[in-house]
PDB file of C-alpha atoms and ligand atoms in Angstrom:
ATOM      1  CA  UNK A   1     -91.172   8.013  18.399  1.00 63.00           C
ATOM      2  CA  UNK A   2     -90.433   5.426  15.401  1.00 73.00           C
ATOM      3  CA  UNK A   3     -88.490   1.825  16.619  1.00 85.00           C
ATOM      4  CA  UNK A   4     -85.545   2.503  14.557  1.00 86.00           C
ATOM      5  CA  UNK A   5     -84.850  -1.400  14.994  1.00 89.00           C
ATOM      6  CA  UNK A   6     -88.500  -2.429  13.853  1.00 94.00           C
ATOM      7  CA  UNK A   7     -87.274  -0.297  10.731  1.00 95.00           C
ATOM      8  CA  UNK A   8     -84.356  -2.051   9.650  1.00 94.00           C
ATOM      9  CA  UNK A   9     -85.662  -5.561  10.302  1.00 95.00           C
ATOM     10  CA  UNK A  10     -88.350  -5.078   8.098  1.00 96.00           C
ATOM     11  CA  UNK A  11     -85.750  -3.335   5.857  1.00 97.00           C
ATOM     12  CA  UNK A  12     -83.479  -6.625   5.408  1.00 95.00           C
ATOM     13  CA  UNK A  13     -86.706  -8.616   5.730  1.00 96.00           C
ATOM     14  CA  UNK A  14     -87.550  -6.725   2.597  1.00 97.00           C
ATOM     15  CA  UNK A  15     -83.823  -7.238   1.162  1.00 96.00           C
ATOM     16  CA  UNK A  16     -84.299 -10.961   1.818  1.00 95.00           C
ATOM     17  CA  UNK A  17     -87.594 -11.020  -0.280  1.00 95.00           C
ATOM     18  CA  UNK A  18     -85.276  -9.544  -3.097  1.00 94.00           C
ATOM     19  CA  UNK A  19     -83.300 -12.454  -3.748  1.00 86.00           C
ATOM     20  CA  UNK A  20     -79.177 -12.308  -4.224  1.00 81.00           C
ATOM     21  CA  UNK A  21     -77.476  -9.267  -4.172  1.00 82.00           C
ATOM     22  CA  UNK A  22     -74.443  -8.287  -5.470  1.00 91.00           C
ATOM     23  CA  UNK A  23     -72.737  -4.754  -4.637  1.00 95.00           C
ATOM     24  CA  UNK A  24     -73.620  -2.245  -4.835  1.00 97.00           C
ATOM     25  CA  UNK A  25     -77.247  -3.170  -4.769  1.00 96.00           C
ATOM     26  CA  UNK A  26     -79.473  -2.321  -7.911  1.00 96.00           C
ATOM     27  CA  UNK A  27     -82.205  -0.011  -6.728  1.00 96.00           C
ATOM     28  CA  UNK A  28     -83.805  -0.797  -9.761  1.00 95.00           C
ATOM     29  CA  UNK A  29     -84.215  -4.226  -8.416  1.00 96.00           C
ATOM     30  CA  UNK A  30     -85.691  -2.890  -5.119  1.00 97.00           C
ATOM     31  CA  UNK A  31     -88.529  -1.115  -7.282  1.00 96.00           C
ATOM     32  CA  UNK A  32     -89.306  -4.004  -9.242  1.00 96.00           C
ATOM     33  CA  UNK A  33     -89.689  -5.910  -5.941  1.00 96.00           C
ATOM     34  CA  UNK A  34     -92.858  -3.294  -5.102  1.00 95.00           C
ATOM     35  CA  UNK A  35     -94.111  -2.976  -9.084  1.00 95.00           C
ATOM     36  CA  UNK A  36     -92.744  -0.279  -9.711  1.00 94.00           C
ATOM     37  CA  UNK A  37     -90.555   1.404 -12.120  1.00 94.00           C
ATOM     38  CA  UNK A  38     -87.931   4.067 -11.867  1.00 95.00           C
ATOM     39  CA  UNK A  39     -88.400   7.101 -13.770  1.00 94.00           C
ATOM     40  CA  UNK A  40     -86.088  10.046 -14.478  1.00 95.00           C
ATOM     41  CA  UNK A  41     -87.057  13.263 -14.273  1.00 91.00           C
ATOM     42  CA  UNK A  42     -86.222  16.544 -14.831  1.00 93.00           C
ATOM     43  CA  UNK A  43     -87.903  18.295 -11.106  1.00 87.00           C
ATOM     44  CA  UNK A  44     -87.625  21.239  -9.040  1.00 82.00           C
ATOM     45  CA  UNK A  45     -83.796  21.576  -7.327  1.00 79.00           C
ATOM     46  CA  UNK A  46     -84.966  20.649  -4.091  1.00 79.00           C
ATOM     47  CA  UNK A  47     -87.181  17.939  -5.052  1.00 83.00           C
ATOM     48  CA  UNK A  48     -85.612  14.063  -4.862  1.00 87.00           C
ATOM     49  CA  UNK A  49     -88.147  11.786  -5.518  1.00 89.00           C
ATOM     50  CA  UNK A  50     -91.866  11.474  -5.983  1.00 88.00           C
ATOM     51  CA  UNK A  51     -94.065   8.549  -6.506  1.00 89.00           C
ATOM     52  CA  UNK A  52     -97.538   7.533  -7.278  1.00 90.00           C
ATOM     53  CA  UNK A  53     -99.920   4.557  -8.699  1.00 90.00           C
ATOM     54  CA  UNK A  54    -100.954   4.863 -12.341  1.00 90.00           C
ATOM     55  CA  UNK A  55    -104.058   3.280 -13.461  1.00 91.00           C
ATOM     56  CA  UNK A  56    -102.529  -0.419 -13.957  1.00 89.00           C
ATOM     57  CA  UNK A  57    -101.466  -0.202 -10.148  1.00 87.00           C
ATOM     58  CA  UNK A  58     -97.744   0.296 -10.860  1.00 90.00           C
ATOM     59  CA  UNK A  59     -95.765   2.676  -8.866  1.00 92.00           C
ATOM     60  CA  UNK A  60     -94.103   4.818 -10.788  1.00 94.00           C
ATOM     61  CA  UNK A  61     -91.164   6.808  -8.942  1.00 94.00           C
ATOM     62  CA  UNK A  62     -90.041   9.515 -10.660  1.00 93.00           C
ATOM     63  CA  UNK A  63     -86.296  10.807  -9.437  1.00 93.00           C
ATOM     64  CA  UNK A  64     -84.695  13.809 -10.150  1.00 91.00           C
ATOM     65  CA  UNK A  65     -82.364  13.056 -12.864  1.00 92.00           C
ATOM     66  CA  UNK A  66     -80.534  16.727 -11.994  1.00 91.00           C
ATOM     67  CA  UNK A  67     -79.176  15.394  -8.807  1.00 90.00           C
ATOM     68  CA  UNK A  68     -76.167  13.277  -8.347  1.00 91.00           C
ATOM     69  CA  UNK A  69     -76.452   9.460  -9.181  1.00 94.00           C
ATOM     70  CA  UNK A  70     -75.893   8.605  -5.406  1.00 95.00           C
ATOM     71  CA  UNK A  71     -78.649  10.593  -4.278  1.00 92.00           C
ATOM     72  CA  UNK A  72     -80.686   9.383  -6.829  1.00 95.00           C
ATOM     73  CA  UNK A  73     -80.015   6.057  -5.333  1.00 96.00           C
ATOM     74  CA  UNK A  74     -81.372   7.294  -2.016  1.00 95.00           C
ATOM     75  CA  UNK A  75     -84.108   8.534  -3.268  1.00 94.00           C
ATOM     76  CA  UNK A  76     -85.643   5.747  -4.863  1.00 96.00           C
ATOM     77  CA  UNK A  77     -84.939   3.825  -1.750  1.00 97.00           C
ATOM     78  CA  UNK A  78     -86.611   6.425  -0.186  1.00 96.00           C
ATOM     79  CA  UNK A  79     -89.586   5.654  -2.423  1.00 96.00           C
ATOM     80  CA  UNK A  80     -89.885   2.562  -1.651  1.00 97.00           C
ATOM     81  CA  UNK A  81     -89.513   3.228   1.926  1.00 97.00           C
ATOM     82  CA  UNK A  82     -92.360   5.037   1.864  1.00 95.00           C
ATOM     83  CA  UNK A  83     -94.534   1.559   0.009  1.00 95.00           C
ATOM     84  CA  UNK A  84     -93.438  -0.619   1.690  1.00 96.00           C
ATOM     85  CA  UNK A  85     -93.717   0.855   5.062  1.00 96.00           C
ATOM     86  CA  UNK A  86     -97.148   2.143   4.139  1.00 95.00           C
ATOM     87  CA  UNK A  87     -96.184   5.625   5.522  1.00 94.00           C
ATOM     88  CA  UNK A  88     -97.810   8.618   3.214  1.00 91.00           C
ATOM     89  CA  UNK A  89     -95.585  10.744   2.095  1.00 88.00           C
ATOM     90  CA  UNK A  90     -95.099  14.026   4.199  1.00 84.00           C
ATOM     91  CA  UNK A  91     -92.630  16.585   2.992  1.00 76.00           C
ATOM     92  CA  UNK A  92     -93.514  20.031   4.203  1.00 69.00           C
ATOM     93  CA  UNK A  93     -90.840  19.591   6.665  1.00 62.00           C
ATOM     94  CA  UNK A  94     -87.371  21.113   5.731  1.00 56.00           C
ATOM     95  CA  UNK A  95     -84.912  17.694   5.363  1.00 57.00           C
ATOM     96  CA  UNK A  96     -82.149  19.702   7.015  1.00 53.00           C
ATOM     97  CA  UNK A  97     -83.652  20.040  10.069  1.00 52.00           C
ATOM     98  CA  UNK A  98     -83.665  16.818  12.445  1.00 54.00           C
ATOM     99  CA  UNK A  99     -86.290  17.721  14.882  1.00 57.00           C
ATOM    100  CA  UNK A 100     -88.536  19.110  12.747  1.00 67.00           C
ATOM    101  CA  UNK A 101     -88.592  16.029  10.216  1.00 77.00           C
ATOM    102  CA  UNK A 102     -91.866  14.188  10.390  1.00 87.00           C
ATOM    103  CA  UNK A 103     -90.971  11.102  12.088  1.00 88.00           C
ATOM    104  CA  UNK A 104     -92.658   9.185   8.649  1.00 92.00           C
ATOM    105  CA  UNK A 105     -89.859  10.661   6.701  1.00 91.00           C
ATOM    106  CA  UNK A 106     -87.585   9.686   9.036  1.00 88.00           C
ATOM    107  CA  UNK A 107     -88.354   5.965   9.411  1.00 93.00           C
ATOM    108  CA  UNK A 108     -88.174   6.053   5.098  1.00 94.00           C
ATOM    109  CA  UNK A 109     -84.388   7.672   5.540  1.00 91.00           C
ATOM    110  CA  UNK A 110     -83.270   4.665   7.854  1.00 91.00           C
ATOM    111  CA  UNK A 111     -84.878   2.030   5.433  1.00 96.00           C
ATOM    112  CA  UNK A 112     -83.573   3.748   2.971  1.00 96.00           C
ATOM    113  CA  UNK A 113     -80.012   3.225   4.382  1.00 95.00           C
ATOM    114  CA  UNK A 114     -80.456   0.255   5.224  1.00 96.00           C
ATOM    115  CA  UNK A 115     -81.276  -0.946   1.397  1.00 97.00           C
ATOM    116  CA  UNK A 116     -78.519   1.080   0.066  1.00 97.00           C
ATOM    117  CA  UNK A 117     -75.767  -0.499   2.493  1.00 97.00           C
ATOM    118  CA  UNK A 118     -77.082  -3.698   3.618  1.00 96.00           C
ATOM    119  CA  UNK A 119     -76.165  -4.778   6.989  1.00 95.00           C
ATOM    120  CA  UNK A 120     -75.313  -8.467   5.864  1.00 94.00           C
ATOM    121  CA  UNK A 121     -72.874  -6.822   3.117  1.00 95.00           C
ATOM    122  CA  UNK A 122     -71.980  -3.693   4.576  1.00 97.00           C
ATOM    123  CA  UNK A 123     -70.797  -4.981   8.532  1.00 96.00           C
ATOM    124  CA  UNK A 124     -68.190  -7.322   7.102  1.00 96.00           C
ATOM    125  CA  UNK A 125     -66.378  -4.584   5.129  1.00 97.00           C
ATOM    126  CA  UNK A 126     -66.921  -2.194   7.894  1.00 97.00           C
ATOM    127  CA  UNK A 127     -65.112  -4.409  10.599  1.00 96.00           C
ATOM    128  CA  UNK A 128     -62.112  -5.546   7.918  1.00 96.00           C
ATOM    129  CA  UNK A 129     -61.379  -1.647   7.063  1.00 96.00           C
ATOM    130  CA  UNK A 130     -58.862   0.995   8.626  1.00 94.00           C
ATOM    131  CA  UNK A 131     -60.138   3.409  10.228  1.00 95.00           C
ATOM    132  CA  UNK A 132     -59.810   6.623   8.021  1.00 96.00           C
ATOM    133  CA  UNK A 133     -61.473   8.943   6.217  1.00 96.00           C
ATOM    134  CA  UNK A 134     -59.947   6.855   2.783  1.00 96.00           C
ATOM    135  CA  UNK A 135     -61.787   4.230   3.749  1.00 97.00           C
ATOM    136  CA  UNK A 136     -64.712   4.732   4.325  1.00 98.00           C
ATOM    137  CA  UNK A 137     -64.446   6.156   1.037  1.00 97.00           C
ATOM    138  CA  UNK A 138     -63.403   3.497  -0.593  1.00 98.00           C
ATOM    139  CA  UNK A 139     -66.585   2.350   0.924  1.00 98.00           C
ATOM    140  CA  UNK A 140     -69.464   4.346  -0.504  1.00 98.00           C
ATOM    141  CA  UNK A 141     -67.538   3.563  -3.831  1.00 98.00           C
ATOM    142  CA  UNK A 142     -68.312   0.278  -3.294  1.00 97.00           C
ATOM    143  CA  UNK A 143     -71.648   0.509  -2.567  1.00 98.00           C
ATOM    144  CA  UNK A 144     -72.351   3.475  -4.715  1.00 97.00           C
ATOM    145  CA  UNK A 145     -73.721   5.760  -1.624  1.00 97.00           C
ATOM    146  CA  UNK A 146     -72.890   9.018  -0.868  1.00 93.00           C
ATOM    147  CA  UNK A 147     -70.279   9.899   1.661  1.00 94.00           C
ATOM    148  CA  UNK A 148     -71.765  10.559   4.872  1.00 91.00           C
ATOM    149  CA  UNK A 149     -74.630   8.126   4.810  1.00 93.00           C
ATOM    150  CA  UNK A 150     -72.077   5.751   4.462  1.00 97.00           C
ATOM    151  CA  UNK A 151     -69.865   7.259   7.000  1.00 96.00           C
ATOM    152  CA  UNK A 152     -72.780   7.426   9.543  1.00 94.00           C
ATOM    153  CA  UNK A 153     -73.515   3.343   8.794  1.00 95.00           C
ATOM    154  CA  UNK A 154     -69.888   3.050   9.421  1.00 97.00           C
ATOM    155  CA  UNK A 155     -69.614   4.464  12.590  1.00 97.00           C
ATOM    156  CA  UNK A 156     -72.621   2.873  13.895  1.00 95.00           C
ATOM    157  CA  UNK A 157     -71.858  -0.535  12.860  1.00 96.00           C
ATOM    158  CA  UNK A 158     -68.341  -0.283  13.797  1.00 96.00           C
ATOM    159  CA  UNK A 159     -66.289  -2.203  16.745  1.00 95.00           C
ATOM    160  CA  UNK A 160     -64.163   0.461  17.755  1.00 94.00           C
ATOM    161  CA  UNK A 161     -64.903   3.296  20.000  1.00 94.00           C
ATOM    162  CA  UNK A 162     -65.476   5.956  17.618  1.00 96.00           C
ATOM    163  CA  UNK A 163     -67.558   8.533  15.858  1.00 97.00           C
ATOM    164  CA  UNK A 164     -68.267  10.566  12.797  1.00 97.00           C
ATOM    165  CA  UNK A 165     -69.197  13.632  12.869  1.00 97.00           C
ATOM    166  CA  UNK A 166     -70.801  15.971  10.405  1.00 94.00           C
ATOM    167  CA  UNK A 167     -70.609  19.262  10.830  1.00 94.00           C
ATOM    168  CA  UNK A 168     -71.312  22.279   8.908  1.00 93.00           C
ATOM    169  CA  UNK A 169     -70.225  25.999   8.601  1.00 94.00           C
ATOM    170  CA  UNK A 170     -67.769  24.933  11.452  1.00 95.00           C
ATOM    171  CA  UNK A 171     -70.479  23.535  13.775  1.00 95.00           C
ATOM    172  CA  UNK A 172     -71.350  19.945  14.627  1.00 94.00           C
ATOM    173  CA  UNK A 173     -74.787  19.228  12.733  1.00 90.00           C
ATOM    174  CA  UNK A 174     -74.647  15.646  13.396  1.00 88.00           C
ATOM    175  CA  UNK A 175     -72.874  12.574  14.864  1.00 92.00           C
ATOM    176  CA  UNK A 176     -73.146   8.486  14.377  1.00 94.00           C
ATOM    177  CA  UNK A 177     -70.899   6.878  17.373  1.00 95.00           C
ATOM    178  CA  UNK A 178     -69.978   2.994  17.568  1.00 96.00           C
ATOM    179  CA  UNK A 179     -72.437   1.222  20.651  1.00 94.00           C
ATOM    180  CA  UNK A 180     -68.681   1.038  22.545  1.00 93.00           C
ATOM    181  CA  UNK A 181     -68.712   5.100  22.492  1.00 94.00           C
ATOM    182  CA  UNK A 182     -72.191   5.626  23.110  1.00 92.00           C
ATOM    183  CA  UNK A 183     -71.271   2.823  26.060  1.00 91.00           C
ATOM    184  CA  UNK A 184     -68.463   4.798  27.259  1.00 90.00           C
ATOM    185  CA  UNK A 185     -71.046   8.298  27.373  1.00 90.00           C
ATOM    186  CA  UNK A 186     -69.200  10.295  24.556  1.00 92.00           C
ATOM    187  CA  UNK A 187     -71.481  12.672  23.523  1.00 91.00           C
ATOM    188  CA  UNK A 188     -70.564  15.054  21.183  1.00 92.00           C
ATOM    189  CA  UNK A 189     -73.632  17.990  21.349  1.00 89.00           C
ATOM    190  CA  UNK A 190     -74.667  19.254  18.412  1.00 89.00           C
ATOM    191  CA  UNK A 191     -74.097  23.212  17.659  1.00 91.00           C
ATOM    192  CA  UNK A 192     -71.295  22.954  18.894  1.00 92.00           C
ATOM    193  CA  UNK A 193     -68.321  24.765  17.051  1.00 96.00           C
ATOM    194  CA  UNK A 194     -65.172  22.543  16.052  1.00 97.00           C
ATOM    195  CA  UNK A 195     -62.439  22.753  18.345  1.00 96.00           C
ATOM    196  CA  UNK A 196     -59.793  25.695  17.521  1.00 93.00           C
ATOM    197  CA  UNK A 197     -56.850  24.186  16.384  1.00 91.00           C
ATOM    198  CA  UNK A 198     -58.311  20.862  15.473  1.00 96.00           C
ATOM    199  CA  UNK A 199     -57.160  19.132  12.564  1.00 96.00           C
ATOM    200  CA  UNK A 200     -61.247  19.544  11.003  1.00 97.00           C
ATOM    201  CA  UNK A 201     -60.823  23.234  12.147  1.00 97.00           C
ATOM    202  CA  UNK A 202     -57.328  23.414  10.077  1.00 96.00           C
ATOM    203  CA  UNK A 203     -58.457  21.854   6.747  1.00 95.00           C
ATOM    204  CA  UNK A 204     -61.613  24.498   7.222  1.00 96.00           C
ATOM    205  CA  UNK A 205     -59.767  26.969   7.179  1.00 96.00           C
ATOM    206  CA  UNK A 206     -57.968  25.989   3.923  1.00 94.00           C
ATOM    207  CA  UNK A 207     -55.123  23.332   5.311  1.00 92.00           C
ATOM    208  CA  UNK A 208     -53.969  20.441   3.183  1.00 86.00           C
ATOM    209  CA  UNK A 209     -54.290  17.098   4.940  1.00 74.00           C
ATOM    210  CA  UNK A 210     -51.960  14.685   5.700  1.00 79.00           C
ATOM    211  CA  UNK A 211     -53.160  11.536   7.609  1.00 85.00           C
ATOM    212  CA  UNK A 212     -54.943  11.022  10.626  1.00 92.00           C
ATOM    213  CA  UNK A 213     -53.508  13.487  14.126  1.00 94.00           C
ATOM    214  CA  UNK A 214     -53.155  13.355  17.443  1.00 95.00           C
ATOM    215  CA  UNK A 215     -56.799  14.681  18.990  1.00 96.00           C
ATOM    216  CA  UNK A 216     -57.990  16.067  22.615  1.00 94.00           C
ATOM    217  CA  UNK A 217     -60.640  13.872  23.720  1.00 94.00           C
ATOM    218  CA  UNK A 218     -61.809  17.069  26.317  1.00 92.00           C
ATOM    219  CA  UNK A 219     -61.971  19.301  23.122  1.00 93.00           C
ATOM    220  CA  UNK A 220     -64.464  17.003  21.490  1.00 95.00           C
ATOM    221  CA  UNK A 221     -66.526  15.562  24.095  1.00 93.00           C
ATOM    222  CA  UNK A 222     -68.566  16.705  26.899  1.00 87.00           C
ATOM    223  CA  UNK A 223     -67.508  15.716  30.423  1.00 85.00           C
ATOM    224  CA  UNK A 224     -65.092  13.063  28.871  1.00 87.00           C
ATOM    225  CA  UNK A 225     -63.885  11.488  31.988  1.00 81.00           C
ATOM    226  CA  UNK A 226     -61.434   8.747  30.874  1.00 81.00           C
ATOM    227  CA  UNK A 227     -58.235   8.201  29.637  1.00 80.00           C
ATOM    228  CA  UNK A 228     -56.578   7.220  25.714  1.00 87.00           C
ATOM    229  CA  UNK A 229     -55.209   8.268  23.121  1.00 92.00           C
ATOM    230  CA  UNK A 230     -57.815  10.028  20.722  1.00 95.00           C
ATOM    231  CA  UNK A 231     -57.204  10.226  17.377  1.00 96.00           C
ATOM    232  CA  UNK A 232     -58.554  12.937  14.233  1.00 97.00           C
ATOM    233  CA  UNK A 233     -59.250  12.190  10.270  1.00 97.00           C
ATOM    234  CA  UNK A 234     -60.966  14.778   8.747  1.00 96.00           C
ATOM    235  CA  UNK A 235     -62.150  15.890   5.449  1.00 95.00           C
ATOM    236  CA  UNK A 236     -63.972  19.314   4.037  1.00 95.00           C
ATOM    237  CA  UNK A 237     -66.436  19.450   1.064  1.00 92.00           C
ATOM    238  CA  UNK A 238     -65.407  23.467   0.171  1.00 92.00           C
ATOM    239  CA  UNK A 239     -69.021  23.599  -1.405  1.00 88.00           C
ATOM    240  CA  UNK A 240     -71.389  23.011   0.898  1.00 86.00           C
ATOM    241  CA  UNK A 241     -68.956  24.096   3.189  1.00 92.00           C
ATOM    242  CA  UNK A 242     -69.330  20.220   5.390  1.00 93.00           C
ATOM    243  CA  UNK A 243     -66.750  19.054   7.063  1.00 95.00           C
ATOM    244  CA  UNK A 244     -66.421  15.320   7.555  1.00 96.00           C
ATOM    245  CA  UNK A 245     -64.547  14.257  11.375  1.00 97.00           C
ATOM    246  CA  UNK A 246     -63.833  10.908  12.383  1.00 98.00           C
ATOM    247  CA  UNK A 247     -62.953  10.381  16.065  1.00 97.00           C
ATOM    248  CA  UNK A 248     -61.400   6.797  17.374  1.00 96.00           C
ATOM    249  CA  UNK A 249     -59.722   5.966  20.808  1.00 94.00           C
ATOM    250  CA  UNK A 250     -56.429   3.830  20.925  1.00 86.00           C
ATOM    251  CA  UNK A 251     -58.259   0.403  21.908  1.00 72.00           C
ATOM    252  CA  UNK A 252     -55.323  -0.583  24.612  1.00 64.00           C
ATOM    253  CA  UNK A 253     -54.967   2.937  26.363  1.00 54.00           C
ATOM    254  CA  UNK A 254     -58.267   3.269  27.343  1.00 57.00           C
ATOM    255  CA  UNK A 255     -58.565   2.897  30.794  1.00 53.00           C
ATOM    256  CA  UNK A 256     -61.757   1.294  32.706  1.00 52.00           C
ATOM    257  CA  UNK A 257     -64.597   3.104  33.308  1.00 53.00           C
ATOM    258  CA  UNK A 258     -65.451   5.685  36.061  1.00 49.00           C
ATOM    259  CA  UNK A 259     -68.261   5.329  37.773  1.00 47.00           C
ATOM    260  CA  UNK A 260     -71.063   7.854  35.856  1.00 46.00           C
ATOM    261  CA  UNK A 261     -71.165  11.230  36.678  1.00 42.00           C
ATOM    262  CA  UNK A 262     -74.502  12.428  34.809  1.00 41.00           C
ATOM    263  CA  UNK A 263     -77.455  10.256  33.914  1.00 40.00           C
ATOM    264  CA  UNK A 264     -77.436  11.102  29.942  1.00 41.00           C
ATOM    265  CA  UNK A 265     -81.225  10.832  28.457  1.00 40.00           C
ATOM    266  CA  UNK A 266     -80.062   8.500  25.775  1.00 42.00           C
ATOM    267  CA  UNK A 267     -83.390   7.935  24.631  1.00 39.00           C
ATOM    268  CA  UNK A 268     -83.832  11.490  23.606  1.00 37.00           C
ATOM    269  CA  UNK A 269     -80.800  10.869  21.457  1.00 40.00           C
ATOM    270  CA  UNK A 270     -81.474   7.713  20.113  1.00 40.00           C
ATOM    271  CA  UNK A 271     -83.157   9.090  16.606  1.00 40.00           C
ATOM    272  CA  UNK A 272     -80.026  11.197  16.124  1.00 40.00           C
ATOM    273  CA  UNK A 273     -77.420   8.943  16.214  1.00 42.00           C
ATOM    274  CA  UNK A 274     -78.667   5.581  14.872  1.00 43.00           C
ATOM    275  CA  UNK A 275     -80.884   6.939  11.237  1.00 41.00           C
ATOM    276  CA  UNK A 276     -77.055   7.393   9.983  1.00 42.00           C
ATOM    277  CA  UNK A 277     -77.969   9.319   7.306  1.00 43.00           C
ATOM    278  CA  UNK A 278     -78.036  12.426   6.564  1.00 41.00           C
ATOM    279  CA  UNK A 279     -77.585  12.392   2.215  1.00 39.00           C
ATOM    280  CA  UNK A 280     -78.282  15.781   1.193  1.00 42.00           C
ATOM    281  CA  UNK A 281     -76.558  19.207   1.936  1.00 42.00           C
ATOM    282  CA  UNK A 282     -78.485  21.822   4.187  1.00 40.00           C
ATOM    283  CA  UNK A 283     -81.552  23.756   2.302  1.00 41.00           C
ATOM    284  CA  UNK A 284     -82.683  20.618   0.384  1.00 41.00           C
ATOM    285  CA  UNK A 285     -85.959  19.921   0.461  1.00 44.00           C
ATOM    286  CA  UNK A 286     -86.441  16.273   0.433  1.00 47.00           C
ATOM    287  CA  UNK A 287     -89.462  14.181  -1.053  1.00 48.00           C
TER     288      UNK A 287
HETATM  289 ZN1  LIG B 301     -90.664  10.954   1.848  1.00 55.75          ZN
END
């Protein structure tokens, strides 16, 4: 198992080594910090990225110019991940599926996330924002990154008991919760279909939306055992047929804990809910 914090401290150690930053962060810069050079190129669909030494030494990273600019963005982080770290590239793997991603490719993802929304930049924005589906956003405009990795980063970072949730074809793929949720045991399991009559099962099914909604915290998470007021923002990407959910409690009408009724194997979940990324739509094959 990779130490997801070991990751991101060398990630900001790396950041530091790049001087001043402004946002959103040049990736170009990030290469340059390793020798290297970002090329575009014209690859298979499901390839991002892939990288190698020419005979001067200099890394060349060659990035799928077909994708979208903010995954091309990820992917040269990725790249760099991958140098820096010293972890050999490894993508026989399909990128979609979690447990069956070489843990290598994983630790790249989370340094990748962490260049592309750097804590020192990316915390202070998180903790002055609303919490909605708008802004976070607003967010990944800022920092040029797509939606959900910077909806993950937001959720994890944030101060508020809350979570985002990605789910896809109407069942939960993936969640990022706030250390105060993962504190108060809300797990949201993944597979699991989106609550009929939900506000992310509405918009699915075609509904406009219209602001954040009233939400049943029993609906959403297993052996939820507390009180508050639970709230929904949701949003659906029609084409890869995603649906973005953010969860938050009510801070003043949540009620002290109960004493625990199950021993959750946190560690087990760790991986899942702190890489806070997950870039790509289902099917990609990542490199
Ligand atoms: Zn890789």
């Amino acid at each position: 198992m990779i130490d997801e914090l070991d990751i991101a401290m060398k990630a900001r150690e790396f950041i530091r080594l790049c001087g001043p930053s402004a946002v959103p962060v040049s990736v170009d810069a990030y290469a340059a910090q390793i020798g290297g050079q970002v090329l575009k190129e014209t690859l298979g669909e499901n390839e991002d990225a892939w990288s190698f030494r020419d005979s001067a030494g200099r890394y060349r990273i060659c990035v799928n110019c077909t994708h979208n600019a903010r995954r091309q963005r990820f992917s040269v982080c990725h790249e760099v991940a991958h140098v820096v770290l010293g972890i050999p590239s490894d993508h026989t793997a399909p990128s979609w599926s979690y447990s069956r991603r070489p843990p290598g490719e994983i630790a790249c993802d989370v340094f990748a996330a962490e260049l592309l929304l750097p804590y020192q930049q990316f915390k202070p924005r998180v903790d002055g924002s609303d919490l909605s589906i708008a802004a976070i956003g607003s967010l990944a405009d800022e920092f040029d990154a797509s939606l959900i990795s910077t909806g993950s980063r937001f959720a994890t970072f944030s101060r508020e008991i809350c979570a985002l949730i990605v789910s896809e074809g109407g069942k939960v793929r993936y969640s990022a919760r706030s250390a105060r949720l993962r504190e108060a045991r809300g797990w949201i399991r993944p597979g699991f279909p989106l609550p009929t009559d939900s506000f992310s099962a509405r918009i699915r099914a075609g509904e406009r939306p219209s602001g954040r909604e009233d939400a049943d915290p029993d609906s959403w998470f297993e052996d939820w055992a507390r009180d508050g007021a639970l709230f929904e923002d949701a949003l659906h990407l029609s084409q890869w047929d995603q649906t973005l959910t953010l969860l938050w409690f009510d801070d003043e009408g949540l009620a002290a804990p109960v004493p625990e009724r199950k021993q959750w194997d946190d560690d087990a979940y760790l991986l899942r809910e702190l890489d806070g990324i997950l870039p790509w739509p289902s099917g990609k094959k990542r490199r």
